[in-house]
Tab-separated table of C-alpha atoms in Angstrom:
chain	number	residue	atom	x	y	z
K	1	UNK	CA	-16.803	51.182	-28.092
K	2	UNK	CA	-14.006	50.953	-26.105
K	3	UNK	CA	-11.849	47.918	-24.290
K	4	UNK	CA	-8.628	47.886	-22.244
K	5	UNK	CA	-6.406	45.464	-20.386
K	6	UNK	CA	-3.625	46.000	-18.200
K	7	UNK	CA	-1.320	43.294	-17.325
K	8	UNK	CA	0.825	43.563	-13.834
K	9	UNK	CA	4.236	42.146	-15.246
K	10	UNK	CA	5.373	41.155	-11.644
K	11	UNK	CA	2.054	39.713	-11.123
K	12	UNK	CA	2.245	37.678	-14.197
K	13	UNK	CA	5.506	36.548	-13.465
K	14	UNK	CA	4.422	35.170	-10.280
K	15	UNK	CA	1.103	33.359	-10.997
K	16	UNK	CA	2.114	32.495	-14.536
K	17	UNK	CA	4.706	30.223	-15.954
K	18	UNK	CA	4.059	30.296	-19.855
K	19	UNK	CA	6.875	28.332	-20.857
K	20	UNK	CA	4.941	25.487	-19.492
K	21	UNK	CA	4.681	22.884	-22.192
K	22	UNK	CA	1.840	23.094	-24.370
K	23	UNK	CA	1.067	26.473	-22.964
K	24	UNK	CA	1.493	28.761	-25.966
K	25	UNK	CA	0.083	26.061	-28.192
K	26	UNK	CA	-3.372	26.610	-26.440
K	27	UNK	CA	-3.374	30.482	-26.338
K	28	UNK	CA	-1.353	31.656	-29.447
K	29	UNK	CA	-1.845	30.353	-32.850
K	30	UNK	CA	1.226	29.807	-34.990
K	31	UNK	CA	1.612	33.467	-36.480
K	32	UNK	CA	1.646	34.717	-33.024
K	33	UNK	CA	4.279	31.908	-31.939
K	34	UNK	CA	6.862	32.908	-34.500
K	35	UNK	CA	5.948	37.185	-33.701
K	36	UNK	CA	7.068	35.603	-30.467
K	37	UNK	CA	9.918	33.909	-31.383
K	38	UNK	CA	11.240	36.525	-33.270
K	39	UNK	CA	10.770	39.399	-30.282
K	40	UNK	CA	13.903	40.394	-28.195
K	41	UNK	CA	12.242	40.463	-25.237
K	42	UNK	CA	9.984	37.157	-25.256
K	43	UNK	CA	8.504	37.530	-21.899
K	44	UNK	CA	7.255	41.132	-22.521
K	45	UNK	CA	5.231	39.879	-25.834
K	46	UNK	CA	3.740	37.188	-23.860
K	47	UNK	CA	1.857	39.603	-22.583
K	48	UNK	CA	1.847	41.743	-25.012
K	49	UNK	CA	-0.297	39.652	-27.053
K	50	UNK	CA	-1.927	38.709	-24.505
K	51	UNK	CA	-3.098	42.151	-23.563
K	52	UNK	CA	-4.164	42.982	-27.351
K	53	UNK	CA	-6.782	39.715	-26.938
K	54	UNK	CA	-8.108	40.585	-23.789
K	55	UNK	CA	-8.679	44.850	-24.560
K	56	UNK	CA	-10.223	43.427	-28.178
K	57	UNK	CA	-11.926	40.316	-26.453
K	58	UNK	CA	-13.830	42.926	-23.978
K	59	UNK	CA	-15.027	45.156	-26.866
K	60	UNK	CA	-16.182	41.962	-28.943
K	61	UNK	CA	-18.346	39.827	-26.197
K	62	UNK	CA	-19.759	43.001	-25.215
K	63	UNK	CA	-20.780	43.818	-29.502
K	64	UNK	CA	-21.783	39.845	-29.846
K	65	UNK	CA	-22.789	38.881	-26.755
K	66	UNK	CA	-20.410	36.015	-26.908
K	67	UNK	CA	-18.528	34.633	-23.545
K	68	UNK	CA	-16.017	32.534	-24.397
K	69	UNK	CA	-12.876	31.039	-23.990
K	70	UNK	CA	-11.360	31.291	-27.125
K	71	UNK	CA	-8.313	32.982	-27.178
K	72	UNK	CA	-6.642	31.456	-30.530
K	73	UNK	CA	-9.755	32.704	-32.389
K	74	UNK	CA	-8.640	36.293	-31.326
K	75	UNK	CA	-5.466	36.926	-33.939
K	76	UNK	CA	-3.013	39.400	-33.327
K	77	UNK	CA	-1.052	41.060	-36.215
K	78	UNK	CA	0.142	43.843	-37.905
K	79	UNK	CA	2.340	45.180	-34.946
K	80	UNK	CA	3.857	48.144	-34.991
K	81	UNK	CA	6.389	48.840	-32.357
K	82	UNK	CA	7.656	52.999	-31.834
K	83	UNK	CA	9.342	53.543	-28.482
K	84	UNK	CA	7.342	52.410	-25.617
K	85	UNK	CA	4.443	51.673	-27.979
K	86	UNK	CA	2.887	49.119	-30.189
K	87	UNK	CA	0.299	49.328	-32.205
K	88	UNK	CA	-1.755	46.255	-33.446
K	89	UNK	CA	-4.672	44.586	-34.751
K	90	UNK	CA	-7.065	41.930	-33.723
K	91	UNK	CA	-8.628	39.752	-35.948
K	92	UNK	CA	-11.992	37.629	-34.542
K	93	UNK	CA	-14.068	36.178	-37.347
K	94	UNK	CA	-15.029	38.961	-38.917
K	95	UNK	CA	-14.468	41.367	-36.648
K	96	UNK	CA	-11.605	44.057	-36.728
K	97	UNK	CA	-9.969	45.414	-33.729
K	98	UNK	CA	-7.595	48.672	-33.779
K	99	UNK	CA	-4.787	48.843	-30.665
K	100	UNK	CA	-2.091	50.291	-29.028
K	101	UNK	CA	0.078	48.840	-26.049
K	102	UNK	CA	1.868	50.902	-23.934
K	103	UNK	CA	4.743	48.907	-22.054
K	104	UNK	CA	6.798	50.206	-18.745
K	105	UNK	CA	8.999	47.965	-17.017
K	106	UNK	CA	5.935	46.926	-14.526
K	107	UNK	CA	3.046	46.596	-16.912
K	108	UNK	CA	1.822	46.472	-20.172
K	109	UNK	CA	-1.637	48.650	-20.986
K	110	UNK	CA	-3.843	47.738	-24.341
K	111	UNK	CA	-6.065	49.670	-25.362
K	112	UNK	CA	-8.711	48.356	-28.311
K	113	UNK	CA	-11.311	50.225	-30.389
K	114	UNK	CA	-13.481	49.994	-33.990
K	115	UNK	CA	-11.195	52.610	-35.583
K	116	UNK	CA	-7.752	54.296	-35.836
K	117	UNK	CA	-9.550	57.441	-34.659
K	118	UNK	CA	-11.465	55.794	-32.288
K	119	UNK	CA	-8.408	55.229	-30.624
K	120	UNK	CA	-6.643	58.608	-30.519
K	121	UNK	CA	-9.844	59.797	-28.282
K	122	UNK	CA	-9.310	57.191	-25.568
K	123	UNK	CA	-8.135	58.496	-22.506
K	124	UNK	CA	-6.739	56.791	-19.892
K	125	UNK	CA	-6.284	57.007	-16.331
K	126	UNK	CA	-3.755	54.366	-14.581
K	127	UNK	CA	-3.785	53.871	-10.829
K	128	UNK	CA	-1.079	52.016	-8.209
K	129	UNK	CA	-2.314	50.153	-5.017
K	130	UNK	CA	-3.539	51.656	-2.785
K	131	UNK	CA	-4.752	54.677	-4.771
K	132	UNK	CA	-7.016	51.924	-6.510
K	133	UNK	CA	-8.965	51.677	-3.674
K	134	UNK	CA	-11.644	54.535	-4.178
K	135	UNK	CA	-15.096	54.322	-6.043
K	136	UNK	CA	-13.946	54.316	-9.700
K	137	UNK	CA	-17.646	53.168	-10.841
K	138	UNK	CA	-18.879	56.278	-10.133
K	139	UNK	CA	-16.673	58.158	-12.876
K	140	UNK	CA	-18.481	56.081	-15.348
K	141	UNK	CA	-15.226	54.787	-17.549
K	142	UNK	CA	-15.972	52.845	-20.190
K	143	UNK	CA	-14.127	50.113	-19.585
K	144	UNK	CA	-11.939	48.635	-16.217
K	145	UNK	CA	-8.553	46.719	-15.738
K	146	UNK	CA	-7.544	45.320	-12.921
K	147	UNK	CA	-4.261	43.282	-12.518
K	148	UNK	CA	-1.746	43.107	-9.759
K	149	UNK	CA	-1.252	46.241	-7.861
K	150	UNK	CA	-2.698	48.178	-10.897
K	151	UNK	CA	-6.633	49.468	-11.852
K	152	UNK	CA	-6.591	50.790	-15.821
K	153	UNK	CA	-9.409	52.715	-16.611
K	154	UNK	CA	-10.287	53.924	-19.915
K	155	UNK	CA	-12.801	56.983	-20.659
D	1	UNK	CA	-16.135	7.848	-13.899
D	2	UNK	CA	-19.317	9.841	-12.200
D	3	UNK	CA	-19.906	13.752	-11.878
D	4	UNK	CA	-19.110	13.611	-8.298
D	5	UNK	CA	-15.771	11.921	-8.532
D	6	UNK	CA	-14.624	14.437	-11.328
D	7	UNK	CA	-15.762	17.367	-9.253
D	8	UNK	CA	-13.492	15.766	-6.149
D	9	UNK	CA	-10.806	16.022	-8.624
D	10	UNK	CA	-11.339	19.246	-10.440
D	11	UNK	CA	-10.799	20.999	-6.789
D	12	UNK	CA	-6.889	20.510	-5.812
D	13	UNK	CA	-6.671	21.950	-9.610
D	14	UNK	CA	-8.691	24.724	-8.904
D	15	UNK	CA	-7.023	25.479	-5.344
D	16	UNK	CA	-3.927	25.741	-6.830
D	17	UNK	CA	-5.119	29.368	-9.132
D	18	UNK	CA	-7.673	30.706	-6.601
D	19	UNK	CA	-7.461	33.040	-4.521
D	20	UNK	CA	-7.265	32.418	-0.879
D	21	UNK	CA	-10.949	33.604	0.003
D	22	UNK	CA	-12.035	31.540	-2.761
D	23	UNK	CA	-9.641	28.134	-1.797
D	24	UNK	CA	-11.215	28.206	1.592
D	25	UNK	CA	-14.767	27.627	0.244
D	26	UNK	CA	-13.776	24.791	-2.116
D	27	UNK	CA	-15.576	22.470	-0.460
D	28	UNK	CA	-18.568	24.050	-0.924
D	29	UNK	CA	-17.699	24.009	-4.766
D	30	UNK	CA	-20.928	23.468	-7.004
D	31	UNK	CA	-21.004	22.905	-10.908
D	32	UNK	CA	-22.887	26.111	-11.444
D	33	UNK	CA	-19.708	27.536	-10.521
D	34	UNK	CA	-17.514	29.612	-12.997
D	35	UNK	CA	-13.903	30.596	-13.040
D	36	UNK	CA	-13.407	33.988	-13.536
D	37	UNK	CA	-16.657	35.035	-12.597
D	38	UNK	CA	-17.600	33.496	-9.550
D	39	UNK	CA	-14.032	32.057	-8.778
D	40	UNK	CA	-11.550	34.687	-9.433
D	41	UNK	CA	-9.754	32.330	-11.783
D	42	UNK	CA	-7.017	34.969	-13.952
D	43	UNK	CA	-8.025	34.434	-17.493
D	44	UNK	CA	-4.596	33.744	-18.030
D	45	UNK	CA	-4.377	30.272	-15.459
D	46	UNK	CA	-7.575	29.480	-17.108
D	47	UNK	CA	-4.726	27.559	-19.475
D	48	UNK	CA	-3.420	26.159	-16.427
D	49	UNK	CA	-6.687	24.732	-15.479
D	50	UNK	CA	-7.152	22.872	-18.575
D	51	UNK	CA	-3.544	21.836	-18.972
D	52	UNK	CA	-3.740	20.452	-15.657
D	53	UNK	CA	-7.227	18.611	-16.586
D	54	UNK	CA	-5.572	16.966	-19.515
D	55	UNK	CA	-2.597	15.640	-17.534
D	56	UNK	CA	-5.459	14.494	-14.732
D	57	UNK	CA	-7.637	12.766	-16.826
D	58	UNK	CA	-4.956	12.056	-19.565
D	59	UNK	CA	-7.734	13.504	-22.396
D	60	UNK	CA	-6.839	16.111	-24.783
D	61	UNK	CA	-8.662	19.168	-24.889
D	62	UNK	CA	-8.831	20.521	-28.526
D	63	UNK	CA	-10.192	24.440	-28.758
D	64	UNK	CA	-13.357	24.123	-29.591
D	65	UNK	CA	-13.541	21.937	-25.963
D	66	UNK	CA	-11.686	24.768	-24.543
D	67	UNK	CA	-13.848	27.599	-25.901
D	68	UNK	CA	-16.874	26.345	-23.635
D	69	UNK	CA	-14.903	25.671	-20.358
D	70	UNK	CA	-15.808	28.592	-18.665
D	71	UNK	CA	-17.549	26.433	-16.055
D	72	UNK	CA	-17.597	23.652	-13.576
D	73	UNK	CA	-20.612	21.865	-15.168
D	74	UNK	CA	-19.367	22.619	-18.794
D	75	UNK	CA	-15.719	21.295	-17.797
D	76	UNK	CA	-17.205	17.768	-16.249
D	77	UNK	CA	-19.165	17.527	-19.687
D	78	UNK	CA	-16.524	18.198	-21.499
D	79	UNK	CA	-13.939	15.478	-19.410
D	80	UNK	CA	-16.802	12.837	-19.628
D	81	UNK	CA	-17.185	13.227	-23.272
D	82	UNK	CA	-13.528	13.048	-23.710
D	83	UNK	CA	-13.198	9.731	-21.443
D	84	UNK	CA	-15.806	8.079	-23.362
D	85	UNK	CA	-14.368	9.084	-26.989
D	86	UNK	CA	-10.868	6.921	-25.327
């Protein structure tokens, strides 16, 4: 099984002001706070984060069943950052999460899965408006992202 | 407080994270309603939403509140439990 999330930075930046108070408490639970605190670039591990919840989040209410809104009951750690790449883990009760973020200067891509190896066999397709605008569905990916000017679709 | 007067209130907080196809129907807003699904609410202003209902109602929303507020009806439950805990 296979989840992804793609995060539009410019997007974000506009419809989003997480330095809002009380707005991290809500979202991020303390170990995430201080991975945040510590990071160089603060806005880009907003989303960061945020992106490793939502890819793991996608692969876990579809296993469970669950729809929630729950998102300091999805735990990030264990980040790994090479390059233009983190890898991660996502804690939800007893459920474990494998991922790896890709981050440009214009988004941030996450993409979750059961296993390490699981995750090496994900491929993924990214598209910019307006080449989003064609039937995706019918390619059958196994999961979709949509945020901003970008569609993220996983295989 | 009644359902009706908490749904009049829930909207201008709603209109400000919807998108404009959804803000012009918000008078036609019903409790069955539900943010991301049926409003276009971005998971991410969901926080927003229920930031905003605190400081509206002046009730604190603790997560396990938060974990069921995916809807209109489960919101107003969730603000009229609050009110009467005050």
């Amino acid at each position: 099984m296979t989840g992804n999330d793609l995060v539009d930075l410019n997007q974000a930046a506009s419809d989003s002001n997480w330095q809002r108070k009380g707005y991290l408490d809500k979202i991020y639970t303390l170990a995430e706070q201080k991975i945040l605190i510590a990071s160089k670039d603060q806005n880009e591990t907003v989303w960061l984060l945020w992106s490793m919840k939502e890819a793991a989040y996608k692969i876990y209410s579809r296993q469970t069943g669950i729809r929630n809104y729950a998102p300091c009951s999805l735990q990030c750690f264990d980040l790994q950052p090479d390059a233009h790449k983190v890898n991660g883990k996502v804690k939800v009760a007893d459920h474990l999460f494998y991922t790896e973020s890709f981050i440009s200067a214009n988004y941030i891509h996450t993409i979750a899965a059961l296993s390490m190896a699981s995750l090496t066999e994900i491929k993924v397709k990214i598209y910019t408006y307006p080449d989003t605008l064609f039937d995706y569905r019918s390619t059958e990916p196994q999961c979709v992202s949509h945020h901003g000017k970008y569609l993220a679709l996983v295989y | 407080m009644d359902r009706k007067e908490i749904i009049d209130r829930l909207k201008p907080i709603i209109k400000t994270y919807a998108p404009a196809q959804v803000k012009e129907k918000l008078e036609e807003l019903t409790e069955d309603a539900d943010f991301i699904q049926d409003l276009y609410i971005n998971s991410a202003n969901l926080v927003d939403i229920i930031l905003d209902v605190e400081e509206e109602f002046n009730i604190t929303i603790d997560n396990e509140s938060m974990e069921k507020m995916l809807t209109v009806k489960a919101s107003i439950d969730i603000i009229i439990t609050k009110l009467s805990e005050k």
